[in-house]
Tab-separated table of C-alpha atoms in Angstrom:
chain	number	residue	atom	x	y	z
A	19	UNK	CA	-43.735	102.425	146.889
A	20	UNK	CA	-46.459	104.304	147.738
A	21	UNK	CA	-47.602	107.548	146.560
A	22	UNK	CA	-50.720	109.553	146.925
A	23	UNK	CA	-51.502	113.243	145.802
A	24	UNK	CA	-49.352	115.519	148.072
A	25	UNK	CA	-51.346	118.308	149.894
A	26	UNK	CA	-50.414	122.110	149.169
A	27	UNK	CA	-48.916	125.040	151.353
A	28	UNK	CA	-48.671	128.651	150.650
A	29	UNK	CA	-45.778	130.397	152.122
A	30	UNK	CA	-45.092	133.825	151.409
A	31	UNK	CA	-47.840	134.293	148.985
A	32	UNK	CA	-47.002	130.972	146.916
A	33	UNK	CA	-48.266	127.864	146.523
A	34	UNK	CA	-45.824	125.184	147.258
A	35	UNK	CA	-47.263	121.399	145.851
A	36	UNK	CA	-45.456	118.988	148.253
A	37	UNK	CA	-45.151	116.467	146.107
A	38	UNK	CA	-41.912	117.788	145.685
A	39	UNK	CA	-40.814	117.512	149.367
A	40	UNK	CA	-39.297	120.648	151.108
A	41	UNK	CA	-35.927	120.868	152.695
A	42	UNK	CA	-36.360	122.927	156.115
A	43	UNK	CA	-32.887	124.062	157.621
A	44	UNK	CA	-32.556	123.988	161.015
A	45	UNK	CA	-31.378	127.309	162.625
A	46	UNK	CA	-30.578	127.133	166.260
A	47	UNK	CA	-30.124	130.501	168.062
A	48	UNK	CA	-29.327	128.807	170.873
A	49	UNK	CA	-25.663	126.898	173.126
A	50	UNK	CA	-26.741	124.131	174.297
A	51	UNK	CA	-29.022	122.007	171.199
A	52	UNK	CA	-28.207	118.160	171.197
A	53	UNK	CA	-26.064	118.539	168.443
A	54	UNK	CA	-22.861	120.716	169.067
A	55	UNK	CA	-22.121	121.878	165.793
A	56	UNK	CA	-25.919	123.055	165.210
A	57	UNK	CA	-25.350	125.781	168.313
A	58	UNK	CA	-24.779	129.065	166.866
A	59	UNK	CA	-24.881	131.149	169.784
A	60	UNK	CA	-23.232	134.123	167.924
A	61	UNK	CA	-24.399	136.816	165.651
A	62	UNK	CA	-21.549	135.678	163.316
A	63	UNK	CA	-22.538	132.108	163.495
A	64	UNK	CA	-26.042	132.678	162.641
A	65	UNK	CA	-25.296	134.679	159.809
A	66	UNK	CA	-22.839	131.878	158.656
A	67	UNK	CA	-25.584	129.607	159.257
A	68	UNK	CA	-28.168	131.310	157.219
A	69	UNK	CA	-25.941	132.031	154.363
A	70	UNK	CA	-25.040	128.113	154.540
A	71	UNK	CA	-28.030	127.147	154.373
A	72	UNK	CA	-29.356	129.235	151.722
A	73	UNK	CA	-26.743	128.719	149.037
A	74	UNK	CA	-27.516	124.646	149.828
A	75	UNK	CA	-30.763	125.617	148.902
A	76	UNK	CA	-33.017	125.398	152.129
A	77	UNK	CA	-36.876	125.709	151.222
A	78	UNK	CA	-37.441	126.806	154.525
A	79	UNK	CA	-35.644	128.427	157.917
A	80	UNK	CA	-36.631	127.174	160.986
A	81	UNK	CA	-35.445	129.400	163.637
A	82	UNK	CA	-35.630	128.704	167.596
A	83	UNK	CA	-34.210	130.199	169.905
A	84	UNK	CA	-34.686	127.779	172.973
A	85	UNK	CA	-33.041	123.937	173.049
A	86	UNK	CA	-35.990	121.688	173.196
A	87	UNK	CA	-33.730	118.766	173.166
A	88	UNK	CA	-34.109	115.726	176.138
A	89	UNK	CA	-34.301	117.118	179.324
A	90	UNK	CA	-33.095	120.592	178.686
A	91	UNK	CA	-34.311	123.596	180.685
A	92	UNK	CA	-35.852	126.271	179.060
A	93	UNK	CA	-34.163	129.872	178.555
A	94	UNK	CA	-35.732	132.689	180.265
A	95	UNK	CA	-38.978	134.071	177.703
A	96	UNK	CA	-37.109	137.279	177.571
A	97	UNK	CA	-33.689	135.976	176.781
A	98	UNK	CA	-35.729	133.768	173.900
A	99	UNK	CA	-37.048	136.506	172.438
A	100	UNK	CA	-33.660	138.435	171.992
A	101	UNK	CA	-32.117	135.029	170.299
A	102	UNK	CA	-35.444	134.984	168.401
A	103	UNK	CA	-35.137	138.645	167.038
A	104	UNK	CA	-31.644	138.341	166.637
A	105	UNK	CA	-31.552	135.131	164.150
A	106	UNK	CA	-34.896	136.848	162.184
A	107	UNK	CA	-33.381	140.060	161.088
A	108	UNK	CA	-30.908	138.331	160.216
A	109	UNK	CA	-32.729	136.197	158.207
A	110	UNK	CA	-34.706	138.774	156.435
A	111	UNK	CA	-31.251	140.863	155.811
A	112	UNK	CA	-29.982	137.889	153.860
A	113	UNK	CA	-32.625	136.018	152.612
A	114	UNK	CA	-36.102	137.615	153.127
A	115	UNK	CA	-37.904	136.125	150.741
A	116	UNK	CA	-37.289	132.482	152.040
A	117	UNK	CA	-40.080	131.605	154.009
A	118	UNK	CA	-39.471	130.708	158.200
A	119	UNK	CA	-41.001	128.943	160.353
A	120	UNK	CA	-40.400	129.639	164.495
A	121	UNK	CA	-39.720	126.637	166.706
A	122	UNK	CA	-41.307	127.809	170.302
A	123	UNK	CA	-43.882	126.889	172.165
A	124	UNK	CA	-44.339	130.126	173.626
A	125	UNK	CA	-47.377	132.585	172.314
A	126	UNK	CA	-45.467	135.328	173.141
A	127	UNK	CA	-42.674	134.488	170.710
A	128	UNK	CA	-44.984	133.358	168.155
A	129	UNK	CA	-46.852	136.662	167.930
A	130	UNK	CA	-43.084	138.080	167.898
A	131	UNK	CA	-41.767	136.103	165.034
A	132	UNK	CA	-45.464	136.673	162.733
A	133	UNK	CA	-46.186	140.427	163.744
A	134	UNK	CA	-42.657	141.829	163.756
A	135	UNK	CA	-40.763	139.757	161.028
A	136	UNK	CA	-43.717	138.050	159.168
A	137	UNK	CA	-42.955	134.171	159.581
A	138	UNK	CA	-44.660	131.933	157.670
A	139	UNK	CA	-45.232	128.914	160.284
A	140	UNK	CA	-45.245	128.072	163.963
A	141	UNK	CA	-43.671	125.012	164.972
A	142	UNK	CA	-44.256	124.210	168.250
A	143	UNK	CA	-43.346	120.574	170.083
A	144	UNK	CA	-45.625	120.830	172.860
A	145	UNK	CA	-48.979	120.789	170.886
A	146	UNK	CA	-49.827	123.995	172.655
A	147	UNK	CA	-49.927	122.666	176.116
A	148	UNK	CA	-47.241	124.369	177.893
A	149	UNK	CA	-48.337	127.964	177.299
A	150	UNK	CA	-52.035	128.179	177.603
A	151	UNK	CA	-52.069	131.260	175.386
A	152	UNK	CA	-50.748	129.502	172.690
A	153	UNK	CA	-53.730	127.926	171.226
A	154	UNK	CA	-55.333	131.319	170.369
A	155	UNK	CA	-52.827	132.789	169.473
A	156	UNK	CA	-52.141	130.298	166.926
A	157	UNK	CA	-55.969	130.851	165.857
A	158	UNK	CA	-55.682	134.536	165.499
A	159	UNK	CA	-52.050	134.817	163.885
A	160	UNK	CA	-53.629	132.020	161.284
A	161	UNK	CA	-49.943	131.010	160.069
A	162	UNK	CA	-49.579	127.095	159.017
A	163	UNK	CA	-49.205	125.125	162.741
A	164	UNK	CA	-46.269	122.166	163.152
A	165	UNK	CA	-48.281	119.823	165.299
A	166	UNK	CA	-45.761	117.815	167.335
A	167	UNK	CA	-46.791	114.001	169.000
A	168	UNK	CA	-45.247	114.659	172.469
A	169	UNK	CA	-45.835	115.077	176.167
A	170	UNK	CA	-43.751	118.159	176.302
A	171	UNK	CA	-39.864	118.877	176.672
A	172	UNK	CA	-40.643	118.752	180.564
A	173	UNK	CA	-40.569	115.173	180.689
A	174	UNK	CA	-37.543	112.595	179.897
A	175	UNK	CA	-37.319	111.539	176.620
A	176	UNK	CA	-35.174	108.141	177.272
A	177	UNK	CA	-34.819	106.043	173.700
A	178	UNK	CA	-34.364	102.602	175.876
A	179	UNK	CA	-37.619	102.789	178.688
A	180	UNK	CA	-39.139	100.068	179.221
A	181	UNK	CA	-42.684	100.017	177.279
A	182	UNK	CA	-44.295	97.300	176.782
A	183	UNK	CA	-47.650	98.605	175.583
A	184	UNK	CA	-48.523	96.723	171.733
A	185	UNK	CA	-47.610	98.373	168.762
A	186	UNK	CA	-51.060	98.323	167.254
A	187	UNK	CA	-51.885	100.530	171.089
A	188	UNK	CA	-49.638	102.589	170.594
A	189	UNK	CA	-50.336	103.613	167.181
A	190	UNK	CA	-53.980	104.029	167.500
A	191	UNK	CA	-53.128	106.606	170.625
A	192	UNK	CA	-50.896	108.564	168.402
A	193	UNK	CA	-53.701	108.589	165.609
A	194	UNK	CA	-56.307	109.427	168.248
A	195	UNK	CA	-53.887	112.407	169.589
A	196	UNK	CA	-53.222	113.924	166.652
A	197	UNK	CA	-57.595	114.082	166.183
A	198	UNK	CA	-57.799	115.431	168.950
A	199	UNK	CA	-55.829	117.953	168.766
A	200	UNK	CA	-56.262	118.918	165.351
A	201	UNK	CA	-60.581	118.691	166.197
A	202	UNK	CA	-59.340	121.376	169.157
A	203	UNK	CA	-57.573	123.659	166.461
A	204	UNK	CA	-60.492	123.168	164.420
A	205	UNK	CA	-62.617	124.616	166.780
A	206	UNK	CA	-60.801	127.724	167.887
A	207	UNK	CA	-61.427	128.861	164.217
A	208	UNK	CA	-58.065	128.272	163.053
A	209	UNK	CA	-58.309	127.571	158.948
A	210	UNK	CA	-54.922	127.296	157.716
A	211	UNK	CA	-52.687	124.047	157.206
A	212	UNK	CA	-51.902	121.648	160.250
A	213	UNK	CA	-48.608	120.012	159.660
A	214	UNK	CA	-48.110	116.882	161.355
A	215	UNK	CA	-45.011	115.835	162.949
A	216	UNK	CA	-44.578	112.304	164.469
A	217	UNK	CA	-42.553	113.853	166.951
A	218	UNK	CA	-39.555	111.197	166.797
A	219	UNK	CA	-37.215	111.380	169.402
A	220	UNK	CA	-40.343	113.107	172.113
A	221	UNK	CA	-40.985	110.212	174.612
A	222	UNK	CA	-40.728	107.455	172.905
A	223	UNK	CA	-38.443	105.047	173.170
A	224	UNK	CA	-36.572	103.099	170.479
A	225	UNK	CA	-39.306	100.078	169.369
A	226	UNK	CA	-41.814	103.050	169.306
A	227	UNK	CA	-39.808	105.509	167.218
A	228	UNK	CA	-38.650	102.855	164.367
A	229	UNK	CA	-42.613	101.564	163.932
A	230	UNK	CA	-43.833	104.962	163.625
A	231	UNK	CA	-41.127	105.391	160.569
A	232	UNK	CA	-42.408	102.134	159.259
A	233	UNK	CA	-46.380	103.077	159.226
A	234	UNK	CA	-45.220	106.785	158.806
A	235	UNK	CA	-48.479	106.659	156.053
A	236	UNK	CA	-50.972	106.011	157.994
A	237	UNK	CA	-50.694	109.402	159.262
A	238	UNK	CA	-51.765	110.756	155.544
A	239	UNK	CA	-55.585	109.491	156.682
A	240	UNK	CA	-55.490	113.320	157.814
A	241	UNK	CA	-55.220	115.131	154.505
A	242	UNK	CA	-52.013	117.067	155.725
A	243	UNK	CA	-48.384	117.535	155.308
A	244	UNK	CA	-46.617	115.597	157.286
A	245	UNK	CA	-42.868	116.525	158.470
A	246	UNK	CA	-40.474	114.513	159.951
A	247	UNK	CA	-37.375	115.681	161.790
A	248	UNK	CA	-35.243	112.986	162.295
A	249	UNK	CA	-31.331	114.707	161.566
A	250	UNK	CA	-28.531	113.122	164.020
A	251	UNK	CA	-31.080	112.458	166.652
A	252	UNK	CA	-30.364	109.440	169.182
A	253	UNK	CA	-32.432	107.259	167.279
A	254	UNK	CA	-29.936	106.740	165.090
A	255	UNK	CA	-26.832	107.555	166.843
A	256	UNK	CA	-27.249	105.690	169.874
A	257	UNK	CA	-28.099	102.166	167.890
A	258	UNK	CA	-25.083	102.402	166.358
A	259	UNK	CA	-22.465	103.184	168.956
A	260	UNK	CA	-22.160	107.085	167.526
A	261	UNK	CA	-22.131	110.397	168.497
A	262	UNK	CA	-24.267	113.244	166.704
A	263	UNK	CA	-21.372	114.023	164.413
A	264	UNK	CA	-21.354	110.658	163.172
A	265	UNK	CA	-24.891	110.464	162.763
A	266	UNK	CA	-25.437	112.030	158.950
A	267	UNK	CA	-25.191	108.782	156.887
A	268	UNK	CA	-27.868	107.098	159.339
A	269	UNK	CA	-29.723	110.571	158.660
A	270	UNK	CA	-29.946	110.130	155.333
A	271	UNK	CA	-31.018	106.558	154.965
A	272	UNK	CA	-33.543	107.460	157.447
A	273	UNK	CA	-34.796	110.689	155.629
A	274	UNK	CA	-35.128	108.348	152.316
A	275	UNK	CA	-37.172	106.076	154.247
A	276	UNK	CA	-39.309	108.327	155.460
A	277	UNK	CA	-40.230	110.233	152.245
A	278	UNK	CA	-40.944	106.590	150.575
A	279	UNK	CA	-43.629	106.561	153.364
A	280	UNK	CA	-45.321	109.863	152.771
A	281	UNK	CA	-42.898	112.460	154.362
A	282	UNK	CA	-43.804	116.151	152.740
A	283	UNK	CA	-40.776	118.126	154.678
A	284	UNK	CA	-37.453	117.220	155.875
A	285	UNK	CA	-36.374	118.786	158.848
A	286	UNK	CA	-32.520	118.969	159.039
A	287	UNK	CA	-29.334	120.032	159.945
A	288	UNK	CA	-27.611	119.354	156.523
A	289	UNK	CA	-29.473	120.897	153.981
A	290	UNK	CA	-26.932	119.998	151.037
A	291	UNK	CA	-27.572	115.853	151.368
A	292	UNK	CA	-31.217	116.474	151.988
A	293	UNK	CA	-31.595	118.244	148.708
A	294	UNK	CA	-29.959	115.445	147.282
A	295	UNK	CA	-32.111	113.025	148.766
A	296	UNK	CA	-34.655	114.743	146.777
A	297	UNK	CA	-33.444	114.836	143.687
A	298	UNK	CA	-32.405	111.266	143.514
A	299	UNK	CA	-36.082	110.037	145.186
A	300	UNK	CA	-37.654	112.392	142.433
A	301	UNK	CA	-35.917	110.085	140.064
A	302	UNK	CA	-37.488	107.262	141.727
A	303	UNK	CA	-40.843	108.209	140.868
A	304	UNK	CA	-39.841	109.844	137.217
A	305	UNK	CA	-39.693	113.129	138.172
């Protein structure tokens, strides 16, 4: 088992040691995400949403308000910024001092989510190349940034492509992306935490998804949290001859697998069996 001193994050004015992992709820404001019973389209479904997921104990809302799942099309900015608004105030109404984190890649949205309803972290898949104003805006809203390994939601994200490229290749090009990109934060002044996300699922295909999870650790060399989101994603579904809905036990031996190598945040749909996750790998380390 391996275990190395956990980095700190401070969210809402606290300090948050993640050697305790965090539990991040999903909140979709969206219709169309991968996973049908994660759309909540509705102002009464996000407000049963957030409720759920704070009395199941979520550390942490992630709201979005735009499906980033394979081959989707973006929503209009203007219609993402309604669901966006919509799913914060409701947030704050319920459960305001919860820290949230956006999922957009869209600076506009960002600013949005930080100025207007002070969010605590931007999580954007696109590693700030699909809005050019991203990047500074990220560097002057100085919230913690979710930096995602993918080429972008533009592009097909098919589990079973062909790839032959070598396994040792293709991990030393994820380890030199995330460099890069972090040297390129670095530079625009921005100070606060970089939170690195393997991006499972984002254009990879199968071989390359399950030997990330396996030398998940090697992505601690950068001194930051590192968050996975793997909940009901084809990964595990598609294996397996399942749909989404049957895809929460495979979740969760996932999840377990990935905190044992160096996970700091779980990104899910089901907050209640994450939390237990925790507890019981807690136990593991006599906690």
């Amino acid at each position: 088992m391996n275990v190395t001193t956990s980095p700190i994050i401070v969210l809402k004015g606290r300090s948050f040691d993640l050697s305790s992992p965090l539990v991040m709820a999903i909140v979709n404001a969206t219709h169309d995400s991968f996973y049908p019973s994660s759309r909540n389209a509705t102002p009464d479904l996000l407000k049963f949403r957030i409720d759920e997921a704070v009395s199941q104990g979520a550390d942490i809302l992630d709201i979005g308000g735009c499906s980033t799942r394979p081959d989707a099309s973006p929503v209009p900015e203007d219609e993402e910024l309604d669901r966006v608004s919509l799913a914060f105030s409701l947030a704050r109404s319920i459960a305001g001092d919860i820290p949230t984190s956006v999922d957009t890649f869209r600076a506009s949205v960002a600013r949005l989510a930080v100025n207007d309803f002070g969010c605590d972290i931007i999580n954007d898949i696109s590693a700030f190349t699909l809005d050019p104003e991203l990047l500074p805006t990220v560097a002057q809203l100085q919230r913690p940034y979710i930096l995602t390994h993918s080429a972008g939601i533009a592009l097909s994200n098919d589990l079973f492509s062909p790839d032959d490229t070598p396994e040792d290749l293709f991990l030393s090009s994820v380890l030199r992306f995330f460099a890069r990109k972090i040297d390129q934060l670095r530079s625009t002044g921005f100070n606060n935490n970089v939170i690195i996300d393997p991006g499972f699922g984002f254009s990879k295909n199968l071989r390359q998804n399950y030997f990330l999870l396996r030398n998940l650790s090697l992505l601690r060399c950068f001194n930051e949290p590192i968050l996975v989101g793997l909940s009901r994603k084809s990964m595990i579904y598609r294996p397996l001859n399942l749909t989404p809905e049957q895809a929460l036990n495979g979740t969760t031996a996932l999840n377990t697998l990935a905190l044992n190598n160096g996970a700091n945040i779980l990104r899910v749909h089901d907050v209640a069996e994450a939390i237990q996750i925790r507890q019981l790998y807690k136990l593991t380390l006599g906690k």
